């Protein structure tokens, strides 16, 4: 449909230079173009010896040769006068660089463009930092001048890779699998108790919209509506105050399908990621590995294991069944008590005293637990406060069971399964950090380990009220078919048709098959969760109006892309992120709004008083 | 990459039935499938004579034949017991319908499926309305049970057409022209005086985000950032209270390009619409017609002319230069005074007395203007209060000039150009309504007249302070190059590089080439608009940091799709629209929020008192 045609006054009809002032981008000229007259537009990266202007656009750099003849004096003067980051248009002829002057490190390094004409669009002031990849900038400076920070080649690459990824995802969902892209509202009703939902005052006194955390209700309603396959790259909102590397608004790849089971959804997601995965990041293999929640907790102590490295949790309870060591025996004597360990290969050799102390500190401060450290010396003897307490056979069993070798480090903890597992799961990661700080390569960021975690419990005891159950994920998740009968007898034993997608130890998605029968949903809400079902009456009514079996998933796009590009923060894959305090530093949002302007929304500010009280009380 | 393979237990790997319980959709079976065993999932449209179940999904209907043998008694009982809109899975064999029983009006009308197995997923209660296209439902019932309303074939079609349109647009922009899809924040800083912006309280006392009306600032900053070509299907927000057929949140196809002029943007948009236009709606021709703002006002009395029909404004000032008629002479004696008319073909014949009275009423109530009506009788004589006042030569000139023929109606108005044009522009449309109500086909909804309107004035006098100028569109629009010098001398004469895209008399898009030099932007803000430039200091700084020439446009997606499908309201192309009062009737949003929950946002509600005052004062 579209063709390239190039002539003296041509306009390109496709490609990145179509309909533009330029004929080519700064990154595309090669020896093939020698002799062509080209027009480039871009930013002055730098001037060299009054001889060259290095011109940059999103695609790369080209060397512009400044003519030195007297007849080109004006042109030379204009070019030599340019400040860095000024914006120009240059027309000239592509030449082979003189032999020996090629730059192999530069894709356009074989050629240069002899300038014949220049137009200066804009002269740049002196900038707060240089646009060079090696120039380090503080995070706050980057945020304040985001439009400059985005000029860096890695931010350009991140934004473009994200755009291309999303495009491929859309092609897969829409064109290959018949999904319908449906936009759902972001001005919605507040979820009762939805403490993390931003409110939006309306012009009706006391009435507020809220910005939803996900399109969960809408996507289920779309299935009831017969839309069959829905997806949306959905903007979601979560007000969590200041949490590191969280954003108040974020993006989900949100999808839902009718007449499908858990396997179907998982296959679609595997296909989606395989299809859209950037070629430069290497192919990914499907199906992904699957692990039950119980296996994940047992082996890794977390529900989102990083399976790029081993160091699994090892149960030593049997080893110490008849131990004399008091605290071990005591732990094992309680129901659900255990002794477990993690073996850190080379840990005894590599960990400094400070490293060991920090690991123990974490156990104490974050988990309120004591940790026993056992270092295996080069000669195979142990260094540990436990050493004297352990019998020869226990010691042997310990080394056998953990597979600890000379130079390894064992972290041992005793207590209830519910504390020991998360403790060791967390320390496993901390030890991986320490090993990497000592040069051990453990978790290659360019290796991608996808993992499904399945068979989560459907309900968990409430933290502050353990005899009462709450949803492990949300109240719409269906039970495993073989556990359905337990809903009516032993709901705490029910496993849900929920699946989490984990990539390199980060949860990048979660979804479930939903309850599609009104009676079952009502039972869960009313009898198990003891919630007021009238608050979800529209959903219950919908399920009662011919709801198909359905399920779906939401993938965290920001997180996914950040892992894909190896970014240390999701801020590096978002064009205009908020600071960790939720501020837009460039424009100063959020900002003060006059009481006058708030009047039409029937609200007023409750200024905190010295005593910390609310506005009116303090007046 | 993906292949179809069909066997007994096959799973389709692409297409709308991939990875699903079904083997086919309800709309796809044809004679070719006769003899195949198929599995269909869907909703019971209706039962016929205990012999047939008509099964529906998004793709269409299939007739399921209920087996009548005694051995299939259980299957028959289950099927005959189904209520309408229950959801089932049926497996059976495709059969040719007996000769004479084909249904030519139904795409699957040549076949039927003999049921062999059924699974009932969900039994539907009695619904508030039937899911049949011919069943009329009230708007409020449709909104309350939107998940049922969306089951109608036309809503299914609208949502799918919208999804496909957007997909094609993305392909064109990303794949053909190198645009980058960038998401911009929706929690932003409030525009000073931005009365139409929703506010979102933050957890910092007195500080609010706002939901932006468009990504205008971000897209310009992305150009400064060197992103080169940006687009986004952007959610935007506008708090206008209750306006008919407006939504508090709406969707824009938003794009911006660097190193491009007005022609370039217009060509991209023409290409975009041509490429994405649904084949079923017929091809559209590019380039679109272009009209200056002055021509639009002169000929149609509006800046968004519906060019599907003529009935242009005709200037009669010359005809009446030396008239004796007092009110005409008086109008012409004022500077900018004029006499103009619209000729309504067949109006004298078709308009009832009531129609004529209503037209005059509109002139009076909405424009405060008197209108002279002239009816040309079949014999060519006039019927009009003016008749006696007009000389023979004036009458002749009037008929000549307007081209009015026997049976036509002339609407004449005298006054200043600035009132007469909008008056006649509006009455032109009202008369078109009247003609259509009498069966004249004037504006075919399936005919698409695209039109660019260009050369808008850059500034307009403020309504309440006419000696002060305000931006006709926004303060970032660049002047026409040939008018730039007037910025410093006669700013009211400057035309802007602004362009509106009009489709069938509706504005569906607007954009401009932007000012890319800080000094020019500062002059416009400070000296012409007399605004505080410090409020836009980040934008001014950005322009001063190497901003390329750039421009863009935003298309109103909801409006575009609604015109495309011939919907009477944009609500018919939005999955979950708000009511005209901004309510979500299904879920009851906006809703009350407890004072307790508002505390973390440091706001309290100002309940209106009997006297209509604010909260605190009234206590």
Coordinates of C-alpha atoms in Angstrom, one line a residue, chain A residues 76-499:
Chain A
X76 CA 31.0 27.6 8.8
X77 CA 30.4 30.5 11.1
X78 CA 26.8 29.3 11.7
X79 CA 27.9 25.8 12.4
X80 CA 30.8 26.7 14.6
X81 CA 28.7 29.0 16.7
X82 CA 26.2 26.2 17.7
X83 CA 25.8 25.3 21.3
X84 CA 25.4 21.7 22.4
X85 CA 21.8 20.5 22.1
X86 CA 20.8 23.2 19.6
X87 CA 18.4 21.9 17.0
X88 CA 19.3 22.2 13.3
X89 CA 18.5 20.9 9.8
X90 CA 21.5 20.2 7.6
X91 CA 21.5 19.4 3.9
X92 CA 24.6 17.9 2.4
X93 CA 26.3 15.1 0.5
X94 CA 27.2 11.7 2.0
X95 CA 30.9 11.0 1.6
X96 CA 33.1 8.1 2.5
X97 CA 35.3 9.0 5.5
X98 CA 39.0 9.2 4.5
X99 CA 40.8 5.9 5.0
X100 CA 41.8 5.5 8.6
X101 CA 39.2 7.9 9.9
X102 CA 36.3 5.4 10.0
X103 CA 34.7 4.8 13.4
X104 CA 33.9 1.2 13.8
X105 CA 32.1 1.8 17.1
X106 CA 29.5 4.0 15.4
X107 CA 27.0 2.5 13.0
X108 CA 27.3 5.5 10.7
X109 CA 31.1 5.5 11.2
X110 CA 32.0 4.8 7.6
X111 CA 30.5 8.0 6.3
X112 CA 30.2 11.7 7.0
X113 CA 27.9 14.4 5.5
X114 CA 29.5 17.4 3.9
X115 CA 27.3 20.3 4.9
X116 CA 25.9 22.5 2.1
X117 CA 23.1 24.2 3.9
X118 CA 22.0 24.6 7.5
X119 CA 18.9 25.9 9.2
X120 CA 19.0 26.6 12.9
X121 CA 15.6 25.8 14.5
X122 CA 16.5 26.5 18.1
X123 CA 19.6 27.5 20.0
X124 CA 19.9 25.7 23.3
X125 CA 20.8 27.4 26.6
X126 CA 23.4 25.8 28.8
X127 CA 21.7 22.8 30.3
X128 CA 21.8 21.5 33.9
X129 CA 23.5 18.3 32.7
X130 CA 25.1 17.0 29.5
X131 CA 23.2 14.5 27.3
X132 CA 25.9 11.9 27.4
X133 CA 25.4 8.4 28.5
X134 CA 28.5 8.4 30.8
X135 CA 27.4 11.6 32.6
X136 CA 26.0 10.6 36.0
X137 CA 23.0 12.6 37.1
X138 CA 21.2 12.6 40.4
X139 CA 17.7 11.0 40.4
X140 CA 16.1 14.3 41.4
X141 CA 17.8 16.2 38.6
X142 CA 16.7 13.5 36.1
X143 CA 13.1 13.9 37.3
X144 CA 13.2 17.7 37.3
X145 CA 14.5 17.8 33.7
X146 CA 12.8 14.7 32.5
X147 CA 12.6 16.0 28.9
X148 CA 16.5 16.1 28.9
X149 CA 16.9 12.8 30.7
X150 CA 14.7 11.1 28.1
X151 CA 17.2 12.2 25.4
X152 CA 19.7 9.6 26.7
X153 CA 20.1 6.6 24.5
X154 CA 19.0 4.1 27.1
X155 CA 15.8 6.0 27.9
X156 CA 15.0 6.3 24.2
X157 CA 15.6 2.5 23.9
X158 CA 13.4 1.7 26.9
X159 CA 10.5 3.7 25.7
X160 CA 10.7 2.3 22.1
X161 CA 11.1 -1.2 23.3
X162 CA 8.0 -0.8 25.5
X163 CA 6.0 0.6 22.6
X164 CA 7.1 -2.2 20.3
X165 CA 6.3 -4.9 23.0
X166 CA 2.8 -3.5 23.5
X167 CA 2.2 -3.4 19.8
X168 CA 3.2 -7.1 19.4
X169 CA 1.0 -8.0 22.3
X170 CA -1.9 -6.3 20.7
X171 CA -1.3 -8.1 17.4
X172 CA -1.2 -11.4 19.2
X173 CA -4.4 -10.8 21.2
X174 CA -6.5 -8.9 18.5
X175 CA -5.2 -10.3 15.3
X176 CA -4.3 -13.9 16.2
X177 CA -6.8 -14.7 19.0
X178 CA -9.8 -12.6 18.4
X179 CA -9.6 -10.4 21.6
X180 CA -11.6 -7.2 21.7
X181 CA -9.8 -4.1 23.1
X182 CA -12.4 -2.5 25.3
X183 CA -11.8 0.6 27.4
X184 CA -13.3 0.5 30.8
X185 CA -14.1 3.6 33.1
X186 CA -11.6 4.9 35.5
X187 CA -14.1 7.1 37.3
X188 CA -15.9 4.4 39.2
X189 CA -17.6 3.6 42.5
X190 CA -15.4 3.3 45.6
X191 CA -14.8 -0.2 46.9
X192 CA -16.0 -0.2 50.5
X193 CA -12.9 -0.1 52.7
X194 CA -10.8 0.4 49.6
X195 CA -8.1 2.3 51.5
X196 CA -5.8 2.4 48.5
X197 CA -8.2 4.1 46.1
X198 CA -7.9 7.7 45.2
X199 CA -11.2 9.6 45.5
X200 CA -12.4 12.1 43.0
X201 CA -15.0 14.6 44.3
X202 CA -18.0 15.2 42.0
X203 CA -20.2 18.3 41.8
X204 CA -22.7 16.5 44.0
X205 CA -22.1 17.2 47.6
X206 CA -20.5 14.3 49.4
X207 CA -20.4 12.1 46.4
X208 CA -17.1 10.8 45.1
X209 CA -15.9 8.7 42.2
X210 CA -12.8 6.6 42.8
X211 CA -9.9 5.6 40.6
X212 CA -10.0 1.8 40.4
X213 CA -7.1 -0.4 41.2
X214 CA -8.0 -2.7 38.3
X215 CA -10.9 -3.2 35.9
X216 CA -11.8 -6.4 37.7
X217 CA -15.5 -5.9 37.9
X218 CA -15.8 -4.5 34.4
X219 CA -13.9 -7.3 32.8
X220 CA -16.2 -9.9 34.5
X221 CA -19.2 -7.9 33.4
X222 CA -17.9 -7.9 29.8
X223 CA -17.9 -11.6 29.9
X224 CA -21.4 -11.7 31.2
X225 CA -22.1 -9.3 28.3
X226 CA -20.9 -11.9 25.8
X227 CA -17.8 -10.0 24.7
X228 CA -16.1 -13.4 24.8
X229 CA -12.4 -12.2 24.9
X230 CA -11.5 -8.8 26.3
X231 CA -8.2 -7.1 26.7
X232 CA -7.0 -3.7 27.6
X233 CA -3.7 -2.0 28.3
X234 CA -5.3 -0.5 31.4
X235 CA -4.3 2.4 33.5
X236 CA -4.7 1.6 37.2
X237 CA -4.4 3.6 40.3
X238 CA -3.2 2.7 43.8
X239 CA -2.7 5.1 46.6
X240 CA 0.0 3.6 48.8
X241 CA 1.7 6.7 50.0
X242 CA 5.4 6.4 49.7
X243 CA 6.5 2.9 48.8
X244 CA 9.8 2.4 47.0
X245 CA 9.4 1.7 43.3
X246 CA 5.7 1.9 43.3
X247 CA 3.8 4.4 41.2
X248 CA 0.4 5.9 42.1
X249 CA -0.7 5.1 38.5
X250 CA 0.6 2.1 36.6
X251 CA -0.3 0.0 33.7
X252 CA -1.7 -3.5 33.4
X253 CA -2.0 -5.8 30.5
X254 CA -5.5 -6.9 31.4
X255 CA -7.4 -9.8 29.8
X256 CA -10.4 -12.0 30.3
X257 CA -11.8 -14.9 28.4
X258 CA -15.0 -16.9 28.4
X259 CA -15.4 -20.7 28.0
X260 CA -11.8 -21.3 29.1
X261 CA -10.0 -23.1 31.9
X262 CA -6.8 -22.3 33.8
X263 CA -4.7 -24.1 31.2
X264 CA -6.2 -22.0 28.5
X265 CA -5.4 -18.7 30.2
X266 CA -1.9 -19.9 31.0
X267 CA -1.3 -21.0 27.4
X268 CA -2.6 -17.6 26.1
X269 CA -0.2 -15.8 28.3
X270 CA 2.7 -18.0 27.4
X271 CA 1.9 -17.4 23.7
X272 CA 1.6 -13.7 24.3
X273 CA 5.0 -13.4 25.9
X274 CA 6.7 -15.6 23.4
X275 CA 5.2 -13.7 20.5
X276 CA 5.9 -10.2 21.8
X277 CA 9.3 -10.9 23.4
X278 CA 11.9 -8.7 21.7
X279 CA 14.2 -10.7 19.4
X280 CA 17.2 -8.9 20.9
X281 CA 16.4 -10.5 24.3
X282 CA 16.6 -14.0 22.9
X283 CA 13.8 -16.5 22.5
X284 CA 11.8 -17.7 25.6
X285 CA 10.7 -21.3 25.9
X286 CA 7.1 -22.3 26.6
X287 CA 5.3 -23.8 28.5
X288 CA 6.7 -22.1 31.6
X289 CA 7.5 -24.2 34.6
X290 CA 4.7 -24.6 37.1
X291 CA 5.0 -25.0 40.8
X292 CA 2.3 -25.2 43.5
X293 CA 2.1 -22.6 46.2
X294 CA 3.1 -25.3 48.7
X295 CA 6.2 -26.3 46.7
X296 CA 7.2 -22.7 46.4
X297 CA 6.9 -22.1 50.1
X298 CA 8.6 -25.3 50.9
X299 CA 11.6 -24.9 48.6
X300 CA 12.0 -21.1 48.5
X301 CA 10.1 -19.7 51.4
X302 CA 8.2 -17.3 49.2
X303 CA 5.3 -17.4 46.7
X304 CA 7.4 -15.8 44.0
X305 CA 10.6 -17.8 43.9
X306 CA 13.6 -16.6 42.0
X307 CA 14.5 -19.9 40.2
X308 CA 17.6 -18.6 38.5
X309 CA 19.6 -20.0 41.4
X310 CA 19.2 -22.9 43.8
X311 CA 20.0 -22.4 47.6
X312 CA 16.6 -24.0 48.4
X313 CA 15.2 -24.4 51.9
X314 CA 16.2 -27.7 53.5
X315 CA 14.1 -29.3 56.2
X316 CA 16.2 -30.6 59.0
X317 CA 13.4 -31.5 61.4
X318 CA 14.1 -35.2 61.0
X319 CA 17.8 -34.7 61.7
X320 CA 17.0 -33.0 65.0
X321 CA 14.1 -35.2 66.1
X322 CA 15.9 -36.5 69.1
X323 CA 18.4 -33.6 69.6
X324 CA 19.7 -32.5 72.9
X325 CA 19.9 -28.9 71.8
X326 CA 17.2 -27.2 73.8
X327 CA 16.0 -24.5 71.4
X328 CA 15.8 -27.0 68.5
X329 CA 13.9 -29.5 70.6
X330 CA 11.6 -26.9 71.9
X331 CA 10.8 -25.7 68.3
X332 CA 10.1 -29.2 67.2
X333 CA 7.9 -30.0 70.2
X334 CA 5.3 -27.4 69.0
X335 CA 2.7 -28.4 66.4
X336 CA 3.9 -27.1 63.0
X337 CA 7.4 -26.6 64.4
X338 CA 10.5 -27.2 62.2
X339 CA 14.2 -26.8 61.8
X340 CA 15.3 -25.6 58.4
X341 CA 18.4 -24.3 56.7
X342 CA 19.7 -22.7 53.6
X343 CA 23.1 -23.6 52.4
X344 CA 25.1 -20.7 50.8
X345 CA 27.7 -22.1 48.6
X346 CA 31.1 -20.5 49.3
X347 CA 29.4 -18.4 51.9
X348 CA 31.9 -19.3 54.7
X349 CA 34.8 -18.3 52.4
X350 CA 33.2 -15.1 51.0
X351 CA 31.0 -13.6 53.7
X352 CA 32.7 -11.0 55.9
X353 CA 32.0 -10.7 59.6
X354 CA 29.8 -7.7 58.8
X355 CA 27.9 -9.7 56.1
X356 CA 27.1 -12.4 58.7
X357 CA 26.1 -9.8 61.3
X358 CA 23.7 -8.2 58.8
X359 CA 22.1 -11.4 58.0
X360 CA 21.5 -12.1 61.7
X361 CA 20.2 -8.6 62.1
X362 CA 17.7 -9.0 59.4
X363 CA 16.4 -12.2 61.1
X364 CA 16.1 -10.3 64.4
X365 CA 14.6 -7.0 63.3
X366 CA 12.4 -8.1 60.4
X367 CA 11.3 -11.5 61.7
X368 CA 12.0 -11.4 65.4
X369 CA 13.9 -14.7 65.0
X370 CA 17.3 -16.0 66.1
X371 CA 19.5 -17.5 63.4
X372 CA 22.2 -20.1 63.8
X373 CA 25.1 -19.8 61.5
X374 CA 27.3 -22.7 60.6
X375 CA 30.5 -22.1 58.6
X376 CA 32.1 -25.1 57.0
X377 CA 35.9 -24.6 57.1
X378 CA 38.2 -25.6 54.3
X379 CA 39.2 -28.7 56.3
X380 CA 35.5 -29.7 56.7
X381 CA 35.3 -28.8 60.4
X382 CA 32.5 -26.5 61.5
X383 CA 32.7 -23.0 63.0
X384 CA 29.5 -22.3 64.9
X385 CA 28.1 -21.7 68.3
X386 CA 26.1 -24.8 67.7
X387 CA 29.3 -26.9 67.2
X388 CA 29.7 -27.9 70.8
X389 CA 26.1 -28.8 71.1
X390 CA 25.9 -31.1 68.2
X391 CA 26.7 -34.8 68.4
X392 CA 29.0 -36.3 65.7
X393 CA 26.1 -38.1 64.1
X394 CA 24.0 -34.9 64.1
X395 CA 26.8 -33.0 62.5
X396 CA 27.2 -35.7 59.9
X397 CA 23.5 -35.8 59.2
X398 CA 23.4 -32.0 59.0
X399 CA 26.2 -31.9 56.4
X400 CA 24.7 -34.8 54.5
X401 CA 21.2 -33.4 54.4
X402 CA 22.3 -29.9 53.4
X403 CA 25.0 -31.1 51.0
X404 CA 27.2 -28.4 52.6
X405 CA 30.8 -28.5 51.4
X406 CA 34.0 -27.0 52.7
X407 CA 33.7 -23.2 52.3
X408 CA 29.9 -23.2 52.5
X409 CA 27.7 -21.4 54.9
X410 CA 24.5 -22.7 56.6
X411 CA 21.8 -20.5 57.9
X412 CA 19.6 -22.5 60.4
X413 CA 16.4 -21.4 61.9
X414 CA 14.0 -23.2 64.2
X415 CA 10.4 -22.3 64.9
X416 CA 7.0 -22.6 63.3
X417 CA 6.8 -23.4 59.6
X418 CA 4.9 -20.1 59.1
X419 CA 7.8 -18.0 60.3
X420 CA 10.8 -20.1 59.4
X421 CA 9.9 -20.4 55.7
X422 CA 9.5 -16.6 55.0
X423 CA 12.6 -15.9 57.1
X424 CA 14.8 -18.2 55.2
X425 CA 13.1 -17.3 51.9
X426 CA 14.1 -13.7 52.6
X427 CA 17.6 -14.5 53.8
X428 CA 18.2 -16.6 50.7
X429 CA 17.8 -13.5 48.6
X430 CA 19.8 -11.4 51.0
X431 CA 22.6 -13.9 50.8
X432 CA 22.4 -13.9 47.0
X433 CA 23.0 -10.1 47.1
X434 CA 26.0 -10.6 49.4
X435 CA 27.4 -13.3 47.1
X436 CA 27.0 -11.0 44.1
X437 CA 28.6 -8.1 45.9
X438 CA 31.6 -10.5 46.3
X439 CA 31.7 -11.1 42.5
X440 CA 29.7 -14.4 42.3
X441 CA 27.5 -14.4 39.3
X442 CA 24.2 -15.8 40.5
X443 CA 21.3 -14.1 38.9
X444 CA 22.0 -13.0 35.4
X445 CA 19.6 -10.2 34.5
X446 CA 19.7 -11.3 30.9
X447 CA 18.4 -14.8 31.8
X448 CA 14.6 -15.0 32.1
X449 CA 13.1 -17.6 34.4
X450 CA 9.3 -17.6 34.0
X451 CA 7.4 -19.6 36.6
X452 CA 3.7 -20.2 37.2
X453 CA 2.7 -20.6 40.9
X454 CA -0.6 -22.3 41.3
X455 CA -2.9 -23.9 43.9
X456 CA -2.9 -21.0 46.3
X457 CA -5.2 -21.3 49.3
X458 CA -8.4 -19.5 48.4
X459 CA -8.8 -18.0 51.9
X460 CA -6.4 -17.0 54.6
X461 CA -7.0 -16.3 58.3
X462 CA -7.3 -12.5 58.9
X463 CA -4.2 -11.2 60.6
X464 CA -6.0 -9.4 63.4
X465 CA -8.9 -11.9 63.7
X466 CA -7.5 -15.3 62.8
X467 CA -10.7 -17.2 63.2
X468 CA -12.2 -15.1 60.4
X469 CA -11.2 -15.9 56.8
X470 CA -10.4 -13.3 54.1
X471 CA -9.7 -13.8 50.4
X472 CA -6.1 -14.6 49.6
X473 CA -6.5 -12.6 46.4
X474 CA -10.1 -11.5 45.8
X475 CA -13.5 -12.8 46.5
X476 CA -14.2 -13.7 42.8
X477 CA -11.7 -16.5 42.5
X478 CA -13.2 -19.9 41.9
X479 CA -12.2 -22.9 43.9
X480 CA -10.4 -25.9 42.4
X481 CA -13.2 -28.2 41.1
X482 CA -12.0 -31.0 43.4
X483 CA -12.1 -28.6 46.4
X484 CA -15.5 -27.0 45.7
X485 CA -17.4 -29.2 48.2
X486 CA -15.0 -28.0 50.9
X487 CA -16.5 -24.4 50.5
X488 CA -19.4 -25.6 52.5
X489 CA -17.5 -27.6 55.1
X490 CA -13.9 -26.6 55.5
X491 CA -13.3 -23.4 53.6
X492 CA -9.8 -22.9 55.0
X493 CA -8.7 -26.0 53.1
X494 CA -10.0 -24.8 49.7
X495 CA -7.4 -24.1 47.0
X496 CA -8.3 -21.6 44.4
X497 CA -8.0 -21.6 40.6
X498 CA -5.5 -18.7 41.0
X499 CA -2.2 -18.5 39.2

